[in-house]
PDB file of C-alpha atoms in Angstrom:
ATOM      1  CA  UNK A 206      61.745 -19.220  47.615  1.00 54.00           C
ATOM      2  CA  UNK A 207      64.000 -18.865  44.578  1.00 76.00           C
ATOM      3  CA  UNK A 208      67.099 -16.683  44.766  1.00 90.00           C
ATOM      4  CA  UNK A 209      65.456 -13.736  43.025  1.00 97.00           C
ATOM      5  CA  UNK A 210      67.087 -10.325  43.444  1.00 98.00           C
ATOM      6  CA  UNK A 211      65.313  -7.134  42.412  1.00 98.00           C
ATOM      7  CA  UNK A 212      67.694  -4.292  41.598  1.00 98.00           C
ATOM      8  CA  UNK A 213      66.362  -0.733  41.522  1.00 98.00           C
ATOM      9  CA  UNK A 214      68.343   1.525  39.228  1.00 96.00           C
ATOM     10  CA  UNK A 215      69.767  -1.479  37.420  1.00 96.00           C
ATOM     11  CA  UNK A 216      70.535   0.465  34.235  1.00 96.00           C
ATOM     12  CA  UNK A 217      73.088   2.674  35.987  1.00 96.00           C
ATOM     13  CA  UNK A 218      76.822   2.111  36.160  1.00 97.00           C
ATOM     14  CA  UNK A 219      76.880   0.146  39.407  1.00 98.00           C
ATOM     15  CA  UNK A 220      73.483  -1.316  38.630  1.00 98.00           C
ATOM     16  CA  UNK A 221      74.237  -2.938  35.286  1.00 98.00           C
ATOM     17  CA  UNK A 222      77.533  -4.369  36.564  1.00 98.00           C
ATOM     18  CA  UNK A 223      75.765  -5.706  39.665  1.00 98.00           C
ATOM     19  CA  UNK A 224      73.133  -7.349  37.457  1.00 98.00           C
ATOM     20  CA  UNK A 225      75.877  -9.030  35.424  1.00 98.00           C
ATOM     21  CA  UNK A 226      77.658 -10.206  38.578  1.00 98.00           C
ATOM     22  CA  UNK A 227      74.435 -11.565  40.110  1.00 98.00           C
ATOM     23  CA  UNK A 228      73.619 -13.488  36.938  1.00 98.00           C
ATOM     24  CA  UNK A 229      77.141 -14.935  36.856  1.00 97.00           C
ATOM     25  CA  UNK A 230      76.576 -16.283  40.385  1.00 96.00           C
ATOM     26  CA  UNK A 231      73.320 -17.998  39.496  1.00 96.00           C
ATOM     27  CA  UNK A 232      70.796 -15.485  40.842  1.00 97.00           C
ATOM     28  CA  UNK A 233      67.595 -14.677  38.984  1.00 97.00           C
ATOM     29  CA  UNK A 234      67.405 -10.930  38.518  1.00 98.00           C
ATOM     30  CA  UNK A 235      64.677  -8.366  38.052  1.00 98.00           C
ATOM     31  CA  UNK A 236      65.431  -4.717  37.322  1.00 98.00           C
ATOM     32  CA  UNK A 237      63.308  -1.691  38.159  1.00 97.00           C
ATOM     33  CA  UNK A 238      64.118   1.533  36.355  1.00 95.00           C
ATOM     34  CA  UNK A 239      62.235   4.722  35.538  1.00 92.00           C
ATOM     35  CA  UNK A 240      63.311   4.740  31.890  1.00 90.00           C
ATOM     36  CA  UNK A 241      62.693   2.159  29.162  1.00 91.00           C
ATOM     37  CA  UNK A 242      65.206  -0.687  29.039  1.00 92.00           C
ATOM     38  CA  UNK A 243      68.426   0.645  27.534  1.00 90.00           C
ATOM     39  CA  UNK A 244      71.600  -0.750  25.988  1.00 93.00           C
ATOM     40  CA  UNK A 245      73.295  -1.234  29.375  1.00 96.00           C
ATOM     41  CA  UNK A 246      71.083  -4.299  29.888  1.00 97.00           C
ATOM     42  CA  UNK A 247      70.875  -5.577  26.306  1.00 95.00           C
ATOM     43  CA  UNK A 248      71.198  -9.342  25.984  1.00 95.00           C
ATOM     44  CA  UNK A 249      70.940 -10.022  29.730  1.00 97.00           C
ATOM     45  CA  UNK A 250      68.504 -12.684  30.978  1.00 97.00           C
ATOM     46  CA  UNK A 251      66.460 -10.510  33.328  1.00 97.00           C
ATOM     47  CA  UNK A 252      62.923  -9.393  34.042  1.00 97.00           C
ATOM     48  CA  UNK A 253      62.582  -5.665  33.397  1.00 97.00           C
ATOM     49  CA  UNK A 254      60.013  -3.470  35.138  1.00 97.00           C
ATOM     50  CA  UNK A 255      59.643   0.163  34.140  1.00 96.00           C
ATOM     51  CA  UNK A 256      58.290   2.288  36.949  1.00 96.00           C
ATOM     52  CA  UNK A 257      58.860   4.856  39.682  1.00 96.00           C
ATOM     53  CA  UNK A 258      60.375   3.884  43.051  1.00 97.00           C
ATOM     54  CA  UNK A 259      58.008   6.396  44.667  1.00 97.00           C
ATOM     55  CA  UNK A 260      55.026   4.216  43.651  1.00 97.00           C
ATOM     56  CA  UNK A 261      54.334   1.991  46.669  1.00 98.00           C
ATOM     57  CA  UNK A 262      51.768  -0.315  45.025  1.00 98.00           C
ATOM     58  CA  UNK A 263      54.018  -0.880  41.995  1.00 98.00           C
ATOM     59  CA  UNK A 264      57.028  -1.707  44.161  1.00 98.00           C
ATOM     60  CA  UNK A 265      55.128  -3.996  46.513  1.00 98.00           C
ATOM     61  CA  UNK A 266      53.775  -6.020  43.590  1.00 97.00           C
ATOM     62  CA  UNK A 267      57.273  -6.508  42.133  1.00 97.00           C
ATOM     63  CA  UNK A 268      58.999  -7.102  45.486  1.00 98.00           C
ATOM     64  CA  UNK A 269      56.623  -9.985  46.282  1.00 96.00           C
ATOM     65  CA  UNK A 270      58.537 -11.933  43.628  1.00 94.00           C
ATOM     66  CA  UNK A 271      61.888 -11.337  45.335  1.00 96.00           C
ATOM     67  CA  UNK A 272      63.967 -12.799  48.103  1.00 97.00           C
ATOM     68  CA  UNK A 273      66.316  -9.806  48.145  1.00 98.00           C
ATOM     69  CA  UNK A 274      66.154  -6.168  47.056  1.00 98.00           C
ATOM     70  CA  UNK A 275      69.232  -4.132  46.145  1.00 98.00           C
ATOM     71  CA  UNK A 276      68.251  -0.462  46.152  1.00 98.00           C
ATOM     72  CA  UNK A 277      70.527   1.616  43.919  1.00 98.00           C
ATOM     73  CA  UNK A 278      68.112   3.995  42.201  1.00 97.00           C
ATOM     74  CA  UNK A 279      68.759   7.655  42.898  1.00 94.00           C
ATOM     75  CA  UNK A 280      69.643  11.057  41.533  1.00 91.00           C
ATOM     76  CA  UNK A 281      73.316  12.021  41.571  1.00 85.00           C
ATOM     77  CA  UNK A 282      74.110  15.667  40.923  1.00 74.00           C
ATOM     78  CA  UNK A 283      76.707  18.159  42.083  1.00 63.00           C
ATOM     79  CA  UNK A 284      75.230  20.951  39.952  1.00 62.00           C
ATOM     80  CA  UNK A 285      72.636  23.345  41.466  1.00 65.00           C
ATOM     81  CA  UNK A 286      68.941  23.166  40.557  1.00 71.00           C
ATOM     82  CA  UNK A 287      68.064  19.559  41.341  1.00 79.00           C
ATOM     83  CA  UNK A 288      67.741  19.751  45.116  1.00 87.00           C
ATOM     84  CA  UNK A 289      63.999  18.989  45.296  1.00 91.00           C
ATOM     85  CA  UNK A 290      64.187  16.126  42.813  1.00 92.00           C
ATOM     86  CA  UNK A 291      67.136  14.603  44.693  1.00 94.00           C
ATOM     87  CA  UNK A 292      65.234  14.752  47.971  1.00 95.00           C
ATOM     88  CA  UNK A 293      62.056  13.295  46.444  1.00 96.00           C
ATOM     89  CA  UNK A 294      63.854  10.371  44.820  1.00 96.00           C
ATOM     90  CA  UNK A 295      66.775   9.724  47.162  1.00 97.00           C
ATOM     91  CA  UNK A 296      64.969  10.160  50.470  1.00 97.00           C
ATOM     92  CA  UNK A 297      61.233   9.765  49.879  1.00 97.00           C
ATOM     93  CA  UNK A 298      61.890   7.071  47.276  1.00 97.00           C
ATOM     94  CA  UNK A 299      63.987   5.120  49.756  1.00 98.00           C
ATOM     95  CA  UNK A 300      61.249   5.386  52.362  1.00 98.00           C
ATOM     96  CA  UNK A 301      58.837   3.914  49.815  1.00 98.00           C
ATOM     97  CA  UNK A 302      61.274   1.093  49.012  1.00 98.00           C
ATOM     98  CA  UNK A 303      61.510   0.276  52.726  1.00 98.00           C
ATOM     99  CA  UNK A 304      57.723   0.227  53.123  1.00 98.00           C
ATOM    100  CA  UNK A 305      57.316  -1.966  50.034  1.00 98.00           C
ATOM    101  CA  UNK A 306      59.949  -4.411  51.355  1.00 98.00           C
ATOM    102  CA  UNK A 307      58.011  -4.715  54.609  1.00 97.00           C
ATOM    103  CA  UNK A 308      54.701  -5.265  52.825  1.00 97.00           C
ATOM    104  CA  UNK A 309      56.220  -7.819  50.459  1.00 97.00           C
ATOM    105  CA  UNK A 310      58.107  -9.584  53.269  1.00 96.00           C
ATOM    106  CA  UNK A 311      61.450  -9.311  51.512  1.00 97.00           C
ATOM    107  CA  UNK A 312      64.183 -11.279  53.302  1.00 97.00           C
ATOM    108  CA  UNK A 313      66.836  -8.549  53.055  1.00 98.00           C
ATOM    109  CA  UNK A 314      67.171  -4.998  51.726  1.00 98.00           C
ATOM    110  CA  UNK A 315      70.615  -3.842  50.689  1.00 98.00           C
ATOM    111  CA  UNK A 316      71.042  -0.102  50.221  1.00 98.00           C
ATOM    112  CA  UNK A 317      73.889   1.434  48.257  1.00 98.00           C
ATOM    113  CA  UNK A 318      74.709   4.693  50.004  1.00 98.00           C
ATOM    114  CA  UNK A 319      77.853   6.755  49.353  1.00 96.00           C
ATOM    115  CA  UNK A 320      81.085   7.892  50.954  1.00 95.00           C
ATOM    116  CA  UNK A 321      79.485  11.359  50.798  1.00 92.00           C
ATOM    117  CA  UNK A 322      77.182  10.235  53.615  1.00 95.00           C
ATOM    118  CA  UNK A 323      80.105   9.499  55.930  1.00 96.00           C
ATOM    119  CA  UNK A 324      81.840  11.785  58.390  1.00 95.00           C
ATOM    120  CA  UNK A 325      85.017  13.288  56.971  1.00 93.00           C
ATOM    121  CA  UNK A 326      87.650  13.637  59.718  1.00 94.00           C
ATOM    122  CA  UNK A 327      90.683  15.931  59.415  1.00 93.00           C
ATOM    123  CA  UNK A 328      93.317  14.911  56.888  1.00 91.00           C
ATOM    124  CA  UNK A 329      95.482  12.072  58.106  1.00 92.00           C
ATOM    125  CA  UNK A 330      92.591  10.305  59.857  1.00 97.00           C
ATOM    126  CA  UNK A 331      90.841   7.656  57.726  1.00 97.00           C
ATOM    127  CA  UNK A 332      87.145   7.762  56.895  1.00 96.00           C
ATOM    128  CA  UNK A 333      85.221   4.845  58.419  1.00 97.00           C
ATOM    129  CA  UNK A 334      81.577   3.771  58.646  1.00 97.00           C
ATOM    130  CA  UNK A 335      80.386   6.765  60.665  1.00 97.00           C
ATOM    131  CA  UNK A 336      77.493   8.804  59.298  1.00 95.00           C
ATOM    132  CA  UNK A 337      78.032  12.534  58.957  1.00 95.00           C
ATOM    133  CA  UNK A 338      75.714  15.064  60.555  1.00 92.00           C
ATOM    134  CA  UNK A 339      73.495  16.974  58.140  1.00 91.00           C
ATOM    135  CA  UNK A 340      74.735  20.280  59.536  1.00 85.00           C
ATOM    136  CA  UNK A 341      78.309  19.409  58.605  1.00 78.00           C
ATOM    137  CA  UNK A 342      77.604  18.582  54.964  1.00 84.00           C
ATOM    138  CA  UNK A 343      77.700  21.251  52.246  1.00 78.00           C
ATOM    139  CA  UNK A 344      76.308  19.441  49.217  1.00 85.00           C
ATOM    140  CA  UNK A 345      72.659  18.496  48.802  1.00 90.00           C
ATOM    141  CA  UNK A 346      73.449  15.071  47.357  1.00 91.00           C
ATOM    142  CA  UNK A 347      75.400  14.117  50.468  1.00 92.00           C
ATOM    143  CA  UNK A 348      72.528  15.303  52.670  1.00 95.00           C
ATOM    144  CA  UNK A 349      70.003  13.138  50.829  1.00 96.00           C
ATOM    145  CA  UNK A 350      72.257  10.088  51.137  1.00 97.00           C
ATOM    146  CA  UNK A 351      72.616  10.654  54.898  1.00 97.00           C
ATOM    147  CA  UNK A 352      68.852  10.965  55.368  1.00 97.00           C
ATOM    148  CA  UNK A 353      68.135   7.898  53.225  1.00 98.00           C
ATOM    149  CA  UNK A 354      70.806   5.857  55.014  1.00 98.00           C
ATOM    150  CA  UNK A 355      69.340   6.809  58.378  1.00 97.00           C
ATOM    151  CA  UNK A 356      65.951   5.485  57.232  1.00 98.00           C
ATOM    152  CA  UNK A 357      67.464   2.183  56.076  1.00 98.00           C
ATOM    153  CA  UNK A 358      69.406   1.668  59.307  1.00 97.00           C
ATOM    154  CA  UNK A 359      66.337   2.593  61.364  1.00 97.00           C
ATOM    155  CA  UNK A 360      64.315  -0.020  59.458  1.00 97.00           C
ATOM    156  CA  UNK A 361      66.709  -2.737  60.659  1.00 95.00           C
ATOM    157  CA  UNK A 362      65.253  -2.177  64.112  1.00 91.00           C
ATOM    158  CA  UNK A 363      61.681  -2.434  62.795  1.00 88.00           C
ATOM    159  CA  UNK A 364      61.464  -6.021  61.540  1.00 88.00           C
ATOM    160  CA  UNK A 365      63.302  -5.496  58.240  1.00 97.00           C
ATOM    161  CA  UNK A 366      66.754  -6.989  57.656  1.00 98.00           C
ATOM    162  CA  UNK A 367      68.860  -4.205  56.093  1.00 98.00           C
ATOM    163  CA  UNK A 368      72.500  -3.736  55.156  1.00 98.00           C
ATOM    164  CA  UNK A 369      74.255  -0.641  53.760  1.00 98.00           C
ATOM    165  CA  UNK A 370      77.353  -0.225  51.601  1.00 98.00           C
ATOM    166  CA  UNK A 371      79.287   3.027  51.104  1.00 98.00           C
ATOM    167  CA  UNK A 372      81.306   3.058  47.858  1.00 98.00           C
ATOM    168  CA  UNK A 373      83.905   5.737  47.205  1.00 97.00           C
ATOM    169  CA  UNK A 374      84.290   7.279  43.727  1.00 95.00           C
ATOM    170  CA  UNK A 375      83.101   4.840  41.059  1.00 96.00           C
ATOM    171  CA  UNK A 376      85.134   4.123  37.929  1.00 97.00           C
ATOM    172  CA  UNK A 377      85.409   1.207  35.558  1.00 98.00           C
ATOM    173  CA  UNK A 378      84.087  -0.472  32.414  1.00 98.00           C
ATOM    174  CA  UNK A 379      80.426  -0.890  31.422  1.00 98.00           C
ATOM    175  CA  UNK A 380      80.015   2.877  31.841  1.00 97.00           C
ATOM    176  CA  UNK A 381      77.253   3.198  29.245  1.00 96.00           C
ATOM    177  CA  UNK A 382      76.094   6.608  30.484  1.00 93.00           C
ATOM    178  CA  UNK A 383      79.598   8.068  30.368  1.00 91.00           C
ATOM    179  CA  UNK A 384      80.300   9.410  33.854  1.00 90.00           C
ATOM    180  CA  UNK A 385      82.638  12.370  34.259  1.00 84.00           C
ATOM    181  CA  UNK A 386      85.583  10.141  35.163  1.00 88.00           C
ATOM    182  CA  UNK A 387      84.674   7.626  32.468  1.00 92.00           C
ATOM    183  CA  UNK A 388      84.525  10.355  29.834  1.00 89.00           C
ATOM    184  CA  UNK A 389      87.908  11.641  30.990  1.00 88.00           C
ATOM    185  CA  UNK A 390      89.376   8.187  30.343  1.00 93.00           C
ATOM    186  CA  UNK A 391      87.443   7.640  27.094  1.00 94.00           C
ATOM    187  CA  UNK A 392      88.652  10.905  25.554  1.00 91.00           C
ATOM    188  CA  UNK A 393      92.220  10.665  26.868  1.00 90.00           C
ATOM    189  CA  UNK A 394      93.708  10.677  23.336  1.00 90.00           C
ATOM    190  CA  UNK A 395      91.828  13.839  22.351  1.00 87.00           C
ATOM    191  CA  UNK A 396      92.843  16.453  24.907  1.00 81.00           C
ATOM    192  CA  UNK A 397      96.026  17.944  26.275  1.00 80.00           C
ATOM    193  CA  UNK A 398      97.238  16.659  29.621  1.00 80.00           C
ATOM    194  CA  UNK A 399     100.039  19.193  29.918  1.00 76.00           C
ATOM    195  CA  UNK A 400      98.133  21.157  32.560  1.00 75.00           C
ATOM    196  CA  UNK A 401      96.897  19.511  35.748  1.00 74.00           C
ATOM    197  CA  UNK A 402      95.450  20.630  39.061  1.00 77.00           C
ATOM    198  CA  UNK A 403      96.289  19.627  42.600  1.00 80.00           C
ATOM    199  CA  UNK A 404      94.190  17.167  44.518  1.00 82.00           C
ATOM    200  CA  UNK A 405      92.964  13.620  44.196  1.00 86.00           C
ATOM    201  CA  UNK A 406      90.370  11.168  45.398  1.00 92.00           C
ATOM    202  CA  UNK A 407      89.737   7.553  46.328  1.00 96.00           C
ATOM    203  CA  UNK A 408      88.304   5.599  43.414  1.00 96.00           C
ATOM    204  CA  UNK A 409      87.060   2.031  43.415  1.00 98.00           C
ATOM    205  CA  UNK A 410      86.449  -0.298  40.483  1.00 98.00           C
ATOM    206  CA  UNK A 411      82.737  -0.703  39.750  1.00 98.00           C
ATOM    207  CA  UNK A 412      83.273  -4.476  39.425  1.00 98.00           C
ATOM    208  CA  UNK A 413      84.684  -4.601  42.957  1.00 98.00           C
ATOM    209  CA  UNK A 414      81.713  -2.591  44.238  1.00 98.00           C
ATOM    210  CA  UNK A 415      79.292  -5.013  42.576  1.00 98.00           C
ATOM    211  CA  UNK A 416      81.122  -7.907  44.213  1.00 98.00           C
ATOM    212  CA  UNK A 417      81.112  -6.052  47.548  1.00 98.00           C
ATOM    213  CA  UNK A 418      77.354  -5.572  47.306  1.00 98.00           C
ATOM    214  CA  UNK A 419      76.823  -9.289  46.739  1.00 98.00           C
ATOM    215  CA  UNK A 420      79.144 -10.132  49.639  1.00 98.00           C
ATOM    216  CA  UNK A 421      77.198  -7.736  51.890  1.00 98.00           C
ATOM    217  CA  UNK A 422      73.926  -9.246  50.689  1.00 98.00           C
ATOM    218  CA  UNK A 423      75.134 -12.733  51.563  1.00 97.00           C
ATOM    219  CA  UNK A 424      77.375 -12.136  54.597  1.00 98.00           C
ATOM    220  CA  UNK A 425      76.672  -8.668  55.981  1.00 98.00           C
ATOM    221  CA  UNK A 426      75.237  -8.196  59.456  1.00 97.00           C
ATOM    222  CA  UNK A 427      71.797  -6.664  59.695  1.00 97.00           C
ATOM    223  CA  UNK A 428      71.853  -2.985  60.623  1.00 97.00           C
ATOM    224  CA  UNK A 429      75.517  -2.628  59.652  1.00 98.00           C
ATOM    225  CA  UNK A 430      77.265  -0.580  56.969  1.00 98.00           C
ATOM    226  CA  UNK A 431      80.416  -1.365  55.001  1.00 98.00           C
ATOM    227  CA  UNK A 432      82.782   1.086  53.342  1.00 98.00           C
ATOM    228  CA  UNK A 433      83.857  -0.161  49.901  1.00 98.00           C
ATOM    229  CA  UNK A 434      86.980   1.840  49.098  1.00 98.00           C
ATOM    230  CA  UNK A 435      89.573   1.448  46.392  1.00 97.00           C
ATOM    231  CA  UNK A 436      92.758   3.406  46.027  1.00 96.00           C
ATOM    232  CA  UNK A 437      93.686   7.074  46.262  1.00 95.00           C
ATOM    233  CA  UNK A 438      95.049   8.689  43.115  1.00 94.00           C
ATOM    234  CA  UNK A 439      96.047  12.292  42.454  1.00 91.00           C
ATOM    235  CA  UNK A 440      95.106  14.192  39.302  1.00 88.00           C
ATOM    236  CA  UNK A 441      98.808  14.262  38.426  1.00 89.00           C
ATOM    237  CA  UNK A 442      99.047  10.462  38.729  1.00 93.00           C
ATOM    238  CA  UNK A 443      95.846  10.045  36.717  1.00 91.00           C
ATOM    239  CA  UNK A 444      97.113  12.213  33.856  1.00 90.00           C
ATOM    240  CA  UNK A 445     100.502  10.497  33.933  1.00 93.00           C
ATOM    241  CA  UNK A 446      98.781   7.116  33.647  1.00 95.00           C
ATOM    242  CA  UNK A 447      96.509   8.259  30.811  1.00 94.00           C
ATOM    243  CA  UNK A 448      99.471   9.790  28.972  1.00 93.00           C
ATOM    244  CA  UNK A 449     101.369   6.523  29.234  1.00 94.00           C
ATOM    245  CA  UNK A 450      98.421   4.362  28.132  1.00 95.00           C
ATOM    246  CA  UNK A 451      97.582   6.595  25.152  1.00 94.00           C
ATOM    247  CA  UNK A 452     101.141   7.546  24.209  1.00 93.00           C
ATOM    248  CA  UNK A 453     100.322  11.247  24.473  1.00 91.00           C
ATOM    249  CA  UNK A 454     102.208  14.115  26.203  1.00 88.00           C
ATOM    250  CA  UNK A 455     102.047  13.985  29.980  1.00 86.00           C
ATOM    251  CA  UNK A 456     101.472  16.679  32.596  1.00 85.00           C
ATOM    252  CA  UNK A 457     104.124  19.341  33.109  1.00 82.00           C
ATOM    253  CA  UNK A 458     102.422  22.496  34.400  1.00 76.00           C
ATOM    254  CA  UNK A 459     100.355  22.731  37.593  1.00 71.00           C
ATOM    255  CA  UNK A 460      97.406  25.104  37.253  1.00 65.00           C
ATOM    256  CA  UNK A 461      96.982  27.192  40.437  1.00 61.00           C
ATOM    257  CA  UNK A 462      93.973  26.080  42.443  1.00 63.00           C
ATOM    258  CA  UNK A 463      92.962  29.668  43.169  1.00 61.00           C
ATOM    259  CA  UNK A 464      92.553  30.372  39.438  1.00 56.00           C
ATOM    260  CA  UNK A 465      90.605  27.153  38.857  1.00 55.00           C
ATOM    261  CA  UNK A 466      88.245  27.969  41.744  1.00 55.00           C
ATOM    262  CA  UNK A 467      87.782  31.494  40.357  1.00 47.00           C
ATOM    263  CA  UNK A 468      86.864  30.150  36.903  1.00 50.00           C
ATOM    264  CA  UNK A 469      84.572  27.365  38.138  1.00 51.00           C
ATOM    265  CA  UNK A 470      81.425  29.498  38.814  1.00 54.00           C
ATOM    266  CA  UNK A 471      81.831  31.179  35.431  1.00 50.00           C
ATOM    267  CA  UNK A 472      82.138  27.810  33.727  1.00 50.00           C
ATOM    268  CA  UNK A 473      79.077  26.500  35.594  1.00 53.00           C
ATOM    269  CA  UNK A 474      77.048  29.507  34.402  1.00 49.00           C
ATOM    270  CA  UNK A 475      77.911  28.996  30.737  1.00 47.00           C
ATOM    271  CA  UNK A 476      77.387  25.237  30.910  1.00 50.00           C
ATOM    272  CA  UNK A 477      73.930  25.906  32.337  1.00 56.00           C
ATOM    273  CA  UNK A 478      73.141  28.284  29.445  1.00 50.00           C
ATOM    274  CA  UNK A 479      74.272  25.614  26.990  1.00 49.00           C
ATOM    275  CA  UNK A 480      72.278  22.976  28.919  1.00 58.00           C
ATOM    276  CA  UNK A 481      75.341  20.806  29.333  1.00 57.00           C
ATOM    277  CA  UNK A 482      76.824  19.062  32.360  1.00 56.00           C
ATOM    278  CA  UNK A 483      79.701  21.092  33.894  1.00 55.00           C
ATOM    279  CA  UNK A 484      83.140  19.545  33.461  1.00 54.00           C
ATOM    280  CA  UNK A 485      84.176  20.925  36.834  1.00 59.00           C
ATOM    281  CA  UNK A 486      82.406  22.808  39.611  1.00 63.00           C
ATOM    282  CA  UNK A 487      83.434  24.491  42.833  1.00 62.00           C
ATOM    283  CA  UNK A 488      82.125  21.463  44.695  1.00 61.00           C
ATOM    284  CA  UNK A 489      84.143  19.067  42.527  1.00 67.00           C
ATOM    285  CA  UNK A 490      87.304  21.044  43.251  1.00 67.00           C
ATOM    286  CA  UNK A 491      86.532  20.984  46.975  1.00 69.00           C
ATOM    287  CA  UNK A 492      86.094  17.191  46.790  1.00 71.00           C
ATOM    288  CA  UNK A 493      89.491  16.798  45.100  1.00 73.00           C
ATOM    289  CA  UNK A 494      91.044  18.673  48.035  1.00 66.00           C
ATOM    290  CA  UNK A 495      89.104  16.827  50.727  1.00 80.00           C
ATOM    291  CA  UNK A 496      90.328  14.032  52.957  1.00 83.00           C
ATOM    292  CA  UNK A 497      90.064  10.828  50.923  1.00 89.00           C
ATOM    293  CA  UNK A 498      92.020   8.552  53.239  1.00 94.00           C
ATOM    294  CA  UNK A 499      89.776   5.533  53.825  1.00 97.00           C
ATOM    295  CA  UNK A 500      89.649   2.355  55.874  1.00 97.00           C
ATOM    296  CA  UNK A 501      87.805  -0.636  54.356  1.00 97.00           C
ATOM    297  CA  UNK A 502      89.093  -3.123  56.935  1.00 98.00           C
ATOM    298  CA  UNK A 503      85.562  -3.834  58.204  1.00 98.00           C
ATOM    299  CA  UNK A 504      84.395  -4.959  54.749  1.00 98.00           C
ATOM    300  CA  UNK A 505      87.635  -6.856  54.208  1.00 98.00           C
ATOM    301  CA  UNK A 506      87.407  -8.768  57.504  1.00 98.00           C
ATOM    302  CA  UNK A 507      83.661  -9.404  57.674  1.00 98.00           C
ATOM    303  CA  UNK A 508      82.844  -9.811  53.985  1.00 98.00           C
ATOM    304  CA  UNK A 509      86.091 -10.743  52.264  1.00 98.00           C
ATOM    305  CA  UNK A 510      85.976  -7.584  50.145  1.00 98.00           C
ATOM    306  CA  UNK A 511      89.002  -6.792  47.983  1.00 97.00           C
ATOM    307  CA  UNK A 512      89.726  -3.913  45.634  1.00 98.00           C
ATOM    308  CA  UNK A 513      92.029  -4.138  42.646  1.00 97.00           C
ATOM    309  CA  UNK A 514      94.761  -1.668  41.683  1.00 97.00           C
ATOM    310  CA  UNK A 515      93.300   1.578  40.326  1.00 96.00           C
ATOM    311  CA  UNK A 516      95.816   1.613  37.467  1.00 96.00           C
ATOM    312  CA  UNK A 517      94.461  -1.713  36.203  1.00 97.00           C
ATOM    313  CA  UNK A 518      90.959  -0.237  36.410  1.00 98.00           C
ATOM    314  CA  UNK A 519      91.971   2.756  34.288  1.00 97.00           C
ATOM    315  CA  UNK A 520      93.593   0.439  31.737  1.00 97.00           C
ATOM    316  CA  UNK A 521      90.517  -1.816  31.596  1.00 98.00           C
ATOM    317  CA  UNK A 522      88.157   1.155  31.277  1.00 97.00           C
ATOM    318  CA  UNK A 523      90.097   2.544  28.332  1.00 96.00           C
ATOM    319  CA  UNK A 524      90.119  -0.928  26.744  1.00 97.00           C
ATOM    320  CA  UNK A 525      86.341  -1.273  27.238  1.00 97.00           C
ATOM    321  CA  UNK A 526      85.722   2.062  25.530  1.00 96.00           C
ATOM    322  CA  UNK A 527      87.820   0.761  22.638  1.00 94.00           C
ATOM    323  CA  UNK A 528      85.499  -2.235  22.282  1.00 95.00           C
ATOM    324  CA  UNK A 529      87.579  -4.860  24.047  1.00 95.00           C
ATOM    325  CA  UNK A 530      86.115  -7.470  26.411  1.00 93.00           C
ATOM    326  CA  UNK A 531      87.562  -6.907  29.896  1.00 95.00           C
ATOM    327  CA  UNK A 532      85.237  -9.189  31.859  1.00 92.00           C
ATOM    328  CA  UNK A 533      83.881  -8.886  35.387  1.00 92.00           C
ATOM    329  CA  UNK A 534      86.950 -10.170  37.274  1.00 86.00           C
TER     330      UNK A 534
END
């Protein structure tokens, strides 16, 4: 069988970078996405299949052409109102992907989960590959990723070779859909960075995640999961870096967290009226104050995973938005 990889959700940020990385390594690639082929995949030598991952017959037909399936398709939202859609796509869709892989006799299914599916210990103790309990998770997105991950891991004991990866916060070039973090970098010359808030998070370069997925596909142990973490950075450090790269004023005044948390629900309400994506939410603020100490030693030892410096990622992302070629490495 040829080295054909089918990628669900291949138009997304991780997806389109993964497709590029797979092609660069000599794989033949097919992409399944709900929407028509968009600019994220323009010019790439792939087979494109438009369809719904909840359609078992459609998936089975496509998967019969593949040796491997990388399942990335899903709904990501921290705003209220999309709970049912997230469950339908993230959980039920994953169940359908698993069933289609079995029917099509796919050699291996790789599922891209999330750090939000992992147990968050008290600050000072690193996050590792330990699934959280549903009862301990506040956000609906995290709950759907836990449930979907459980299904994938369970399938490894039912005659389907499966591997899971857990990326932390994604950032990097080829961000055609302009994620929140990507937009923050893209517009860094246009807004004031004098004010900043406390907190930070662990972010990993999307190119390193794509490479980590391929390493897990090729070297990962069936039924195992691998945390793909990058580097922790505070909001203060982020704004300082953006100020330096764009030659604009840097942060000087810390906005009290209590005021930001008070304003967040109000902001969410008005963004909903305007039908726009909230810039910040109560959940986002909670995430920035959560434990983001991570341990990727399992992926490093078993797969050879490496993550680059987050400051180089920020620099490359800004350069990509300015039309420069930053490459995959």
